[in-house]
Coordinates of C-alpha atoms in Angstrom, one line a residue:
X692 CA -55.2 33.3 -5.2
X693 CA -57.9 35.8 -6.0
X694 CA -60.0 38.5 -4.3
X695 CA -62.6 35.9 -3.5
X696 CA -62.5 34.3 -0.1
X697 CA -62.4 31.0 -1.9
X698 CA -59.5 29.4 -3.9
X699 CA -60.4 27.9 -7.2
X700 CA -58.4 24.8 -6.5
X701 CA -56.6 23.2 -3.6
X702 CA -55.1 19.8 -3.0
X703 CA -57.3 19.0 0.0
X704 CA -60.6 20.3 1.2
X705 CA -61.5 19.7 4.9
X706 CA -65.2 20.1 5.7
X707 CA -65.5 21.0 9.4
X708 CA -63.1 22.5 11.9
X709 CA -63.6 20.3 15.0
X710 CA -60.9 18.1 16.5
X711 CA -60.9 15.5 13.7
X712 CA -60.8 18.0 10.9
X713 CA -58.1 19.8 12.7
X714 CA -56.2 16.5 13.1
X715 CA -56.2 16.0 9.3
X716 CA -54.9 19.6 8.8
X717 CA -52.1 19.1 11.4
X718 CA -50.8 15.8 10.1
X719 CA -50.9 17.1 6.5
X720 CA -49.0 20.3 7.6
X721 CA -46.4 18.2 9.4
X722 CA -45.9 15.4 6.9
X723 CA -46.9 16.9 3.5
X724 CA -46.4 20.7 3.8
X725 CA -46.3 21.0 0.0
X726 CA -50.1 20.3 -0.1
X727 CA -52.6 23.2 -0.3
X728 CA -55.4 22.9 2.2
X729 CA -58.8 24.7 2.6
X730 CA -60.7 24.1 5.8
X731 CA -64.3 25.1 5.6
X732 CA -66.6 25.8 8.6
X733 CA -70.3 26.6 8.4
X734 CA -70.3 28.7 11.6
X735 CA -68.4 31.8 12.6
X736 CA -65.1 32.3 14.4
X737 CA -66.0 32.8 18.1
X738 CA -62.7 32.7 19.9
X739 CA -59.1 33.9 19.6
X740 CA -57.1 32.0 18.5
X741 CA -59.7 30.4 16.2
X742 CA -61.0 27.1 17.5
X743 CA -60.1 27.7 21.1
X744 CA -62.2 26.3 24.0
X745 CA -64.7 28.8 25.3
X746 CA -63.8 27.8 28.9
X747 CA -60.5 29.7 28.2
X748 CA -62.5 33.0 27.8
X749 CA -62.0 34.7 31.2
X750 CA -64.9 37.2 31.0
X751 CA -68.3 35.6 31.5
X752 CA -70.1 37.9 29.2
X753 CA -67.6 37.3 26.4
X754 CA -67.9 33.5 27.0
X755 CA -71.7 33.7 26.8
X756 CA -71.5 35.6 23.5
X757 CA -69.2 33.0 22.0
X758 CA -71.6 30.3 23.0
X759 CA -74.5 32.1 21.6
X760 CA -72.7 32.6 18.3
X761 CA -72.1 28.8 18.2
X762 CA -75.8 28.0 18.4
X763 CA -76.6 28.5 14.7
X764 CA -80.3 28.3 14.0
X765 CA -80.9 27.6 17.7
X766 CA -79.4 30.8 19.0
X767 CA -81.6 32.4 21.6
X768 CA -83.4 29.1 22.6
X769 CA -83.3 28.1 26.3
X770 CA -80.2 26.2 27.4
X771 CA -79.1 24.5 30.5
X772 CA -75.8 24.6 32.5
X773 CA -76.3 21.5 34.7
X774 CA -77.6 18.0 33.9
X775 CA -79.9 18.3 36.9
X776 CA -81.8 21.0 35.0
X777 CA -83.2 18.3 32.7
X778 CA -85.3 17.1 35.6
X779 CA -87.7 19.9 34.5
X780 CA -88.6 17.8 31.5
X781 CA -88.0 20.6 29.0
X782 CA -86.0 20.1 25.8
X783 CA -82.9 22.3 26.3
X784 CA -79.5 22.2 24.7
X785 CA -76.2 22.9 26.4
X786 CA -74.8 26.4 25.9
X787 CA -73.0 26.6 22.6
X788 CA -75.2 23.9 20.9
X789 CA -78.6 23.7 19.2
X790 CA -81.1 20.9 18.9
X791 CA -82.7 19.1 16.0
X792 CA -86.1 20.7 15.4
X793 CA -89.3 19.2 16.9
X794 CA -90.4 16.1 15.0
X795 CA -87.0 15.3 13.6
X796 CA -85.4 13.8 16.7
X797 CA -88.0 11.0 17.1
X798 CA -89.5 10.1 13.7
X799 CA -90.2 6.7 15.3
X800 CA -89.1 4.8 18.4
X801 CA -87.5 6.5 21.4
X802 CA -85.6 9.0 19.3
X803 CA -82.8 11.3 20.5
X804 CA -84.7 14.2 22.1
X805 CA -81.4 16.0 22.9
X806 CA -79.6 15.4 19.6
X807 CA -77.5 18.5 19.3
X808 CA -74.7 20.1 17.4
X809 CA -72.6 23.3 17.2
X810 CA -71.8 25.6 14.3
X811 CA -68.6 27.5 15.0
X812 CA -64.9 27.3 14.2
X813 CA -63.6 24.5 16.4
X814 CA -67.0 22.7 16.4
X815 CA -67.8 20.8 19.6
X816 CA -64.1 21.0 20.5
X817 CA -64.9 24.5 21.7
X818 CA -67.5 23.2 24.2
X819 CA -66.5 19.6 25.2
X820 CA -65.5 18.3 28.6
X821 CA -62.0 17.4 27.3
X822 CA -62.2 13.9 28.7
X823 CA -59.9 11.6 26.7
X824 CA -60.1 8.0 28.1
X825 CA -58.7 5.2 26.0
X826 CA -61.2 2.6 24.8
X827 CA -60.9 -0.8 26.5
X828 CA -62.0 -4.4 26.0
X829 CA -64.8 -4.7 23.4
X830 CA -64.8 -0.9 22.8
X831 CA -61.5 -1.3 20.8
X832 CA -61.4 -1.8 17.1
X833 CA -60.2 -5.4 16.6
X834 CA -59.0 -5.0 13.0
X835 CA -56.7 -2.2 14.0
X836 CA -55.0 -4.1 16.8
X837 CA -52.2 -5.8 14.7
X838 CA -48.7 -4.9 15.9
X839 CA -50.1 -2.4 18.4
X840 CA -51.3 0.0 15.7
X841 CA -54.4 1.2 17.6
X842 CA -52.3 2.1 20.7
X843 CA -49.8 4.0 18.5
X844 CA -52.6 5.9 16.9
X845 CA -54.0 6.7 20.3
X846 CA -50.6 7.9 21.4
X847 CA -50.6 10.3 18.5
X848 CA -54.1 11.5 19.3
X849 CA -53.0 12.3 22.8
X850 CA -50.1 14.3 21.4
X851 CA -52.4 16.4 19.1
X852 CA -55.0 17.0 21.8
X853 CA -52.4 17.8 24.5
X854 CA -53.7 15.1 26.9
X855 CA -52.4 15.2 30.5
X856 CA -53.1 13.3 33.7
X857 CA -51.8 15.8 36.2
X858 CA -53.8 19.0 35.7
X859 CA -55.7 18.4 38.9
X860 CA -52.9 16.8 40.9
X861 CA -53.2 19.5 43.6
X862 CA -56.9 18.7 44.2
X863 CA -57.0 17.9 48.0
X864 CA -59.8 15.4 47.8
X865 CA -58.8 13.7 44.6
X866 CA -56.8 10.8 46.0
X867 CA -59.4 10.2 48.8
X868 CA -62.2 10.1 46.3
X869 CA -60.4 7.6 44.1
X870 CA -59.5 5.4 47.1
X871 CA -63.2 5.2 48.0
X872 CA -64.3 4.5 44.5
X873 CA -61.7 1.8 44.1
X874 CA -62.7 0.1 47.3
X875 CA -66.2 -0.2 46.0
X876 CA -65.5 -1.4 42.4
X877 CA -61.8 -2.2 42.2
X878 CA -61.9 -6.0 42.8
X879 CA -60.7 -8.0 39.8
X880 CA -59.8 -5.1 37.6
X881 CA -56.5 -5.1 35.7
X882 CA -54.2 -2.1 35.8
X883 CA -55.8 -0.4 32.7
X884 CA -59.3 -0.6 34.1
X885 CA -58.6 0.4 37.7
X886 CA -60.1 3.6 39.1
X887 CA -57.7 6.4 38.1
X888 CA -57.3 10.1 37.1
X889 CA -59.3 10.9 34.0
X890 CA -56.9 11.7 31.1
X891 CA -57.9 15.2 30.1
X892 CA -57.0 17.5 27.2
X893 CA -56.1 20.2 29.7
X894 CA -52.9 21.7 30.9
X895 CA -52.0 24.2 33.6
X896 CA -50.1 27.3 32.8
X897 CA -47.3 28.7 34.9
X898 CA -49.7 31.2 36.4
X899 CA -51.9 28.4 37.7
X900 CA -54.7 28.8 35.2
X901 CA -56.2 25.8 33.4
X902 CA -56.2 25.8 29.6
X903 CA -58.7 23.5 27.9
X904 CA -57.7 22.1 24.5
X905 CA -59.9 22.9 21.5
X906 CA -59.2 22.6 17.8
X907 CA -56.6 25.4 18.2
X908 CA -54.4 23.0 20.2
X909 CA -54.9 20.2 17.6
X910 CA -54.0 22.6 14.7
X911 CA -50.9 23.7 16.6
X912 CA -48.3 26.3 15.5
X913 CA -47.2 24.2 12.6
X914 CA -50.7 24.4 10.9
X915 CA -51.2 28.1 11.7
X916 CA -47.8 28.9 10.3
X917 CA -48.4 26.8 7.1
X918 CA -48.8 29.3 4.2
X919 CA -50.7 26.6 2.2
X920 CA -53.4 26.3 4.9
X921 CA -56.5 28.4 4.9
X922 CA -59.4 28.4 7.4
X923 CA -62.6 29.9 5.9
X924 CA -65.5 30.3 8.2
X925 CA -69.3 30.9 7.6
X926 CA -69.2 28.6 4.6
X927 CA -71.8 26.0 3.9
X928 CA -70.6 23.0 1.9
X929 CA -73.6 21.9 -0.1
X930 CA -72.2 19.1 -2.2
X931 CA -69.1 16.9 -2.5
X932 CA -68.2 16.7 -6.2
X933 CA -67.4 13.3 -7.7
X934 CA -66.0 12.6 -11.2
X935 CA -65.4 9.1 -12.5
X936 CA -65.8 7.6 -9.0
X937 CA -63.3 10.0 -7.4
X938 CA -63.6 13.1 -5.2
X939 CA -63.2 16.2 -7.4
X940 CA -64.0 19.1 -5.0
X941 CA -66.9 20.8 -3.3
X942 CA -69.7 23.2 -4.0
X943 CA -70.1 25.9 -1.3
X944 CA -72.3 28.8 -0.3
X945 CA -70.8 31.9 1.3
X946 CA -73.1 32.5 4.2
X947 CA -72.0 36.2 4.4
X948 CA -73.0 37.0 0.8
X949 CA -75.2 34.1 -0.3
X950 CA -72.8 33.6 -3.3
X951 CA -72.1 30.1 -4.6
X952 CA -68.6 28.8 -5.4
X953 CA -66.8 25.7 -6.5
X954 CA -63.5 24.6 -5.1
X955 CA -61.7 21.8 -7.0
X956 CA -59.7 19.3 -5.0
X957 CA -58.5 15.8 -5.5
X958 CA -59.0 14.9 -1.9
X959 CA -61.9 15.8 0.3
X960 CA -62.3 15.1 4.1
X961 CA -65.8 15.4 5.6
X962 CA -65.6 16.0 9.3
X963 CA -68.9 17.7 9.9
X964 CA -70.1 15.6 13.0
X965 CA -72.1 12.4 13.2
X966 CA -75.3 14.1 12.0
X967 CA -74.1 16.4 9.2
X968 CA -71.4 14.2 7.7
X969 CA -73.9 11.6 6.4
X970 CA -76.3 14.4 5.6
X971 CA -73.6 15.9 3.2
X972 CA -72.9 12.6 1.6
X973 CA -76.6 12.0 1.0
X974 CA -76.9 15.5 -0.5
X975 CA -74.0 14.7 -2.8
X976 CA -75.7 11.5 -4.1
X977 CA -73.2 9.3 -2.2
X978 CA -75.7 6.9 -0.6
X979 CA -74.2 3.5 0.3
X980 CA -76.7 1.3 2.1
X981 CA -74.9 1.7 5.5
X982 CA -75.1 5.5 5.3
X983 CA -76.7 6.9 8.5
X984 CA -77.2 3.4 9.9
X985 CA -75.8 1.9 13.1
X986 CA -76.5 5.2 14.9
X987 CA -75.6 4.8 18.5
X988 CA -75.6 7.1 21.5
X989 CA -74.6 6.5 25.1
X990 CA -77.4 6.4 27.7
X991 CA -76.4 8.3 30.8
X992 CA -77.3 7.7 34.4
X993 CA -76.3 10.5 36.8
X994 CA -76.3 11.1 40.5
X995 CA -74.6 13.4 43.1
X996 CA -72.9 12.7 46.4
X997 CA -71.1 14.6 49.1
X998 CA -67.6 13.5 50.2
X999 CA -68.0 13.0 53.9
X1000 CA -65.5 12.9 56.7
X1001 CA -63.4 15.8 55.5
X1002 CA -62.6 19.2 56.9
X1003 CA -64.0 22.1 54.9
X1004 CA -60.7 24.0 55.6
X1005 CA -58.8 21.4 53.6
X1006 CA -60.2 22.9 50.4
X1007 CA -58.2 26.1 51.0
X1008 CA -61.2 28.4 50.6
X1009 CA -64.2 29.4 52.7
X1010 CA -66.9 26.8 52.9
X1011 CA -70.1 27.3 50.9
X1012 CA -73.3 27.3 52.9
X1013 CA -75.9 26.8 50.2
X1014 CA -76.2 25.1 46.9
X1015 CA -76.7 28.4 45.1
X1016 CA -73.5 28.5 43.1
X1017 CA -70.3 30.3 43.6
X1018 CA -66.8 30.0 42.1
X1019 CA -65.5 26.6 41.1
X1020 CA -62.8 25.4 43.5
X1021 CA -60.5 22.7 42.1
X1022 CA -60.8 20.3 45.1
X1023 CA -61.7 16.9 43.7
X1024 CA -60.6 16.9 40.1
X1025 CA -61.9 14.4 37.6
X1026 CA -61.8 10.7 38.2
X1027 CA -62.4 7.8 35.9
X1028 CA -64.0 4.4 36.4
X1029 CA -63.1 2.6 33.1
X1030 CA -65.4 0.4 31.0
X1031 CA -65.1 -3.4 31.3
X1032 CA -67.0 -6.1 29.5
X1033 CA -68.4 -7.3 32.9
X1034 CA -69.4 -3.8 33.9
X1035 CA -70.1 -2.2 30.6
X1036 CA -70.2 1.4 31.8
X1037 CA -67.8 4.3 31.6
X1038 CA -67.8 6.4 34.7
X1039 CA -66.6 9.9 35.2
X1040 CA -66.8 11.6 38.6
X1041 CA -66.2 15.3 38.8
X1042 CA -66.8 18.2 41.1
X1043 CA -70.1 20.1 40.8
X1044 CA -70.1 23.9 41.1
X1045 CA -73.2 23.6 43.3
X1046 CA -75.3 21.0 45.0
X1047 CA -78.2 19.7 42.8
X1048 CA -80.5 19.7 45.8
X1049 CA -81.0 22.5 48.3
X1050 CA -78.9 22.4 51.4
X1051 CA -79.6 23.9 54.8
X1052 CA -78.4 27.4 55.3
X1053 CA -76.4 26.2 58.4
X1054 CA -74.9 23.2 56.6
X1055 CA -71.2 23.9 55.9
X1056 CA -70.0 22.3 52.7
X1057 CA -66.4 22.1 51.8
X1058 CA -65.9 23.6 48.3
X1059 CA -65.4 20.8 45.9
X1060 CA -66.9 18.1 48.2
X1061 CA -70.0 17.7 46.1
X1062 CA -69.3 15.6 43.1
X1063 CA -71.4 14.5 40.1
X1064 CA -71.3 10.9 39.1
X1065 CA -72.1 9.9 35.6
X1066 CA -72.2 6.4 34.0
X1067 CA -72.3 6.1 30.2
X1068 CA -73.7 2.9 28.9
X1069 CA -72.6 1.2 25.6
X1070 CA -75.5 0.8 23.1
X1071 CA -76.8 -2.4 21.8
X1072 CA -75.9 -1.5 18.2
X1073 CA -78.6 -2.2 15.6
X1074 CA -78.7 -1.6 11.8
X1075 CA -82.2 -0.1 12.1
X1076 CA -81.1 2.7 14.5
X1077 CA -80.4 5.2 11.8
X1078 CA -80.7 8.7 10.3
X1079 CA -82.7 9.3 7.2
X1080 CA -82.8 12.4 5.1
X1081 CA -85.6 14.4 3.4
X1082 CA -84.9 16.1 0.1
X1083 CA -88.3 17.8 0.3
X1084 CA -88.2 19.1 3.9
X1085 CA -84.8 20.9 4.3
X1086 CA -83.2 22.0 7.5
X1087 CA -82.5 25.6 8.5
X1088 CA -79.4 25.6 6.3
X1089 CA -81.3 24.3 3.3
X1090 CA -79.7 20.9 3.5
X1091 CA -81.7 17.6 3.5
X1092 CA -83.7 17.4 6.7
X1093 CA -82.4 14.9 9.2
X1094 CA -84.8 12.4 10.8
X1095 CA -83.9 10.1 13.7
X1096 CA -85.1 6.5 13.9
X1097 CA -83.8 5.1 17.2
X1098 CA -84.9 2.8 20.0
X1099 CA -83.5 1.2 23.1
X1100 CA -83.6 -2.6 23.2
X1101 CA -84.2 -4.9 26.0
X1102 CA -80.5 -5.2 26.4
X1103 CA -80.2 -1.4 26.6
X1104 CA -82.8 -1.2 29.4
X1105 CA -81.0 -4.0 31.3
X1106 CA -77.7 -2.1 31.0
X1107 CA -79.4 1.1 32.3
X1108 CA -80.9 -0.8 35.2
X1109 CA -77.4 -2.2 36.1
X1110 CA -75.9 1.3 35.8
X1111 CA -78.5 2.6 38.2
X1112 CA -77.4 0.0 40.8
X1113 CA -73.8 0.7 40.1
X1114 CA -74.1 4.4 40.5
X1115 CA -75.9 4.0 43.8
X1116 CA -72.9 1.9 45.0
X1117 CA -70.5 4.6 43.9
X1118 CA -72.5 7.4 45.5
X1119 CA -72.5 5.5 48.8
X1120 CA -68.8 4.9 48.6
X1121 CA -68.2 8.6 48.1
X1122 CA -70.1 9.5 51.2
X1123 CA -73.6 11.0 51.3
X1124 CA -75.8 10.6 48.2
X1125 CA -77.9 13.7 47.4
X1126 CA -81.4 13.4 46.2
X1127 CA -83.8 10.5 46.3
X1128 CA -82.4 8.6 43.4
X1129 CA -80.2 8.7 40.3
X1130 CA -81.9 9.7 37.1
X1131 CA -81.4 8.9 33.4
X1132 CA -80.7 11.8 31.1
X1133 CA -82.9 12.1 28.0
X1134 CA -81.4 10.3 25.0
X1135 CA -78.9 12.3 23.0
X1136 CA -77.6 14.2 26.1
X1137 CA -74.2 12.6 25.8
X1138 CA -73.4 14.3 22.5
X1139 CA -71.4 11.1 21.7
X1140 CA -73.3 10.0 18.5
X1141 CA -71.4 7.4 16.6
X1142 CA -71.6 4.9 13.7
X1143 CA -73.4 6.8 11.0
X1144 CA -70.4 6.5 8.5
X1145 CA -68.9 3.6 10.3
X1146 CA -65.6 2.0 9.4
X1147 CA -65.3 -1.6 8.3
X1148 CA -62.6 -4.1 7.6
X1149 CA -64.1 -5.1 4.2
X1150 CA -66.7 -3.6 1.9
X1151 CA -69.5 -5.9 2.9
X1152 CA -72.4 -3.4 2.8
X1153 CA -72.3 -2.8 6.6
X1154 CA -69.9 0.1 6.6
X1155 CA -69.3 3.3 4.7
X1156 CA -65.5 3.5 4.8
X1157 CA -62.6 1.2 5.1
X1158 CA -59.8 1.0 7.8
X1159 CA -58.2 4.2 6.5
X1160 CA -61.6 6.2 6.6
X1161 CA -61.7 6.4 2.8
X1162 CA -65.3 6.0 1.6
X1163 CA -65.6 2.7 -0.2
X1164 CA -67.6 4.1 -3.1
X1165 CA -65.5 7.2 -3.8
X1166 CA -61.7 7.3 -3.9
X1167 CA -60.1 10.4 -2.4
X1168 CA -63.1 11.0 -0.1
X1169 CA -62.5 10.5 3.6
X1170 CA -64.9 10.8 6.5
X1171 CA -63.9 11.7 10.1
X1172 CA -65.4 12.0 13.5
X1173 CA -67.2 9.9 16.0
X1174 CA -69.4 8.7 13.2
X1175 CA -66.5 6.5 12.0
X1176 CA -66.2 4.4 15.1
X1177 CA -67.7 0.9 14.4
X1178 CA -67.8 -0.5 18.0
X1179 CA -70.2 0.0 20.9
X1180 CA -68.4 2.3 23.2
X1181 CA -69.1 3.8 26.6
X1182 CA -66.1 6.0 26.9
X1183 CA -65.8 9.5 25.6
X1184 CA -65.1 9.0 21.9
X1185 CA -63.0 12.0 20.8
X1186 CA -59.6 10.5 21.5
X1187 CA -60.5 7.5 19.4
X1188 CA -61.9 9.6 16.6
X1189 CA -58.7 11.7 16.5
X1190 CA -56.7 8.6 16.4
X1191 CA -58.6 7.3 13.3
X1192 CA -58.2 10.7 11.7
X1193 CA -54.4 10.4 12.1
X1194 CA -54.5 7.1 10.2
X1195 CA -56.8 8.6 7.6
X1196 CA -54.5 11.6 7.1
X1197 CA -51.4 9.4 6.6
X1198 CA -53.3 7.2 4.1
X1199 CA -54.4 10.3 2.2
X1200 CA -50.7 11.4 2.0
X1201 CA -49.6 8.0 0.9
X1202 CA -52.3 7.8 -1.8
X1203 CA -51.3 11.1 -3.3
X1204 CA -47.7 10.1 -3.3
X1205 CA -48.6 7.0 -5.2
X1206 CA -50.6 8.8 -7.9

């Protein structure tokens, strides 16, 4: 095209390289290979292949370096590896992420003290837990239910993410754990909401190693082999260009050289996460009233318990004698307690690498027998829970500064109280609860921020985009990510977001064919 890293013109620009941006690239490569695509990412490439999950990096030092490179302006700040570390009361991000600056996360109300993001090829898909539960009951998007459309889209999302249910089939304590959980909370549940294996974007290689899906899996060989697809890292998109009410391209800054460029495009997809997608629209002068509103996170209640009544030798490795760490043994897998409208929590129960409380030196603990229990609570969604943007106080990238206005309601506090009761019940069912009580993680810890460019069935002022994810106010401009989900969810949202991206990509192709 030219000696520049940037093409002068493409058919489609995708802003962001996380799972939903990758889903657009994949569907376009499969169904419209004649289209030229430029995918732009503000952060560096930290894995090989680009977009891979950092868990797949075998060397611990190399993995830590990849995480550090993902932390953008927060690189070098203190991070935590276990949720129990948050009991210290300090604001820390997970490795590979960085926090909003002080003052931005709680402009008023409770705020989101742990609101965080990543800047790297693959986005949060390089760091996530890979849990891919389907939404249930009121989590589902009613206006996409006709003729089973939502489930077909979720099927496609599972294909792109490489979702499996058997990666931990060999875990010796998995079945026992699920039996105990089901005995405690299984009454009255239909098949889809019974305690079960967690669907995971994970597969096991022939040599036995686990491979965690990142954006590399979503992109797939077909995208990587597409000669019309380009992935360009360390590129800040500063503005979506609009002409006559239609997307016309993007303005970018090369973060390697500081040079500015313009890329013309008739279709633009903004998949920059739930904080930076509305930020970019705001910076571009695209400011519908619902932009940044209906922000919702999932409050988390966590606890730990030891599976009792088992023989340490069953784990197949020597028993641990302290809570000091050690290699992860795959003994209990990942289990799922699905959301229901009666019990509006999503539960995931997984092995902890070490006990969150000190254990006696002579206390033999079977590897994998200590599990962490987490319940995610659906938010009472409100219009006034929102992001606002400051044109006079920029962020570290020079973009409009993000401010959080967010509060828990009486209904939210009630849900958290019920989750506390429920998680105690689950911990007792597992065996021996560890620690005095469950605790609530600081708001924002879930990283499951949603709603800030929410989808709506009609353009009634309460949504940013329509059922195909195309922005109401600008034709040819699509938004993607957890920010598009319009419902109150408790389950991990990535599968749903990728499903919506599939629908959006197909609509983009259809619209271009009709032009």
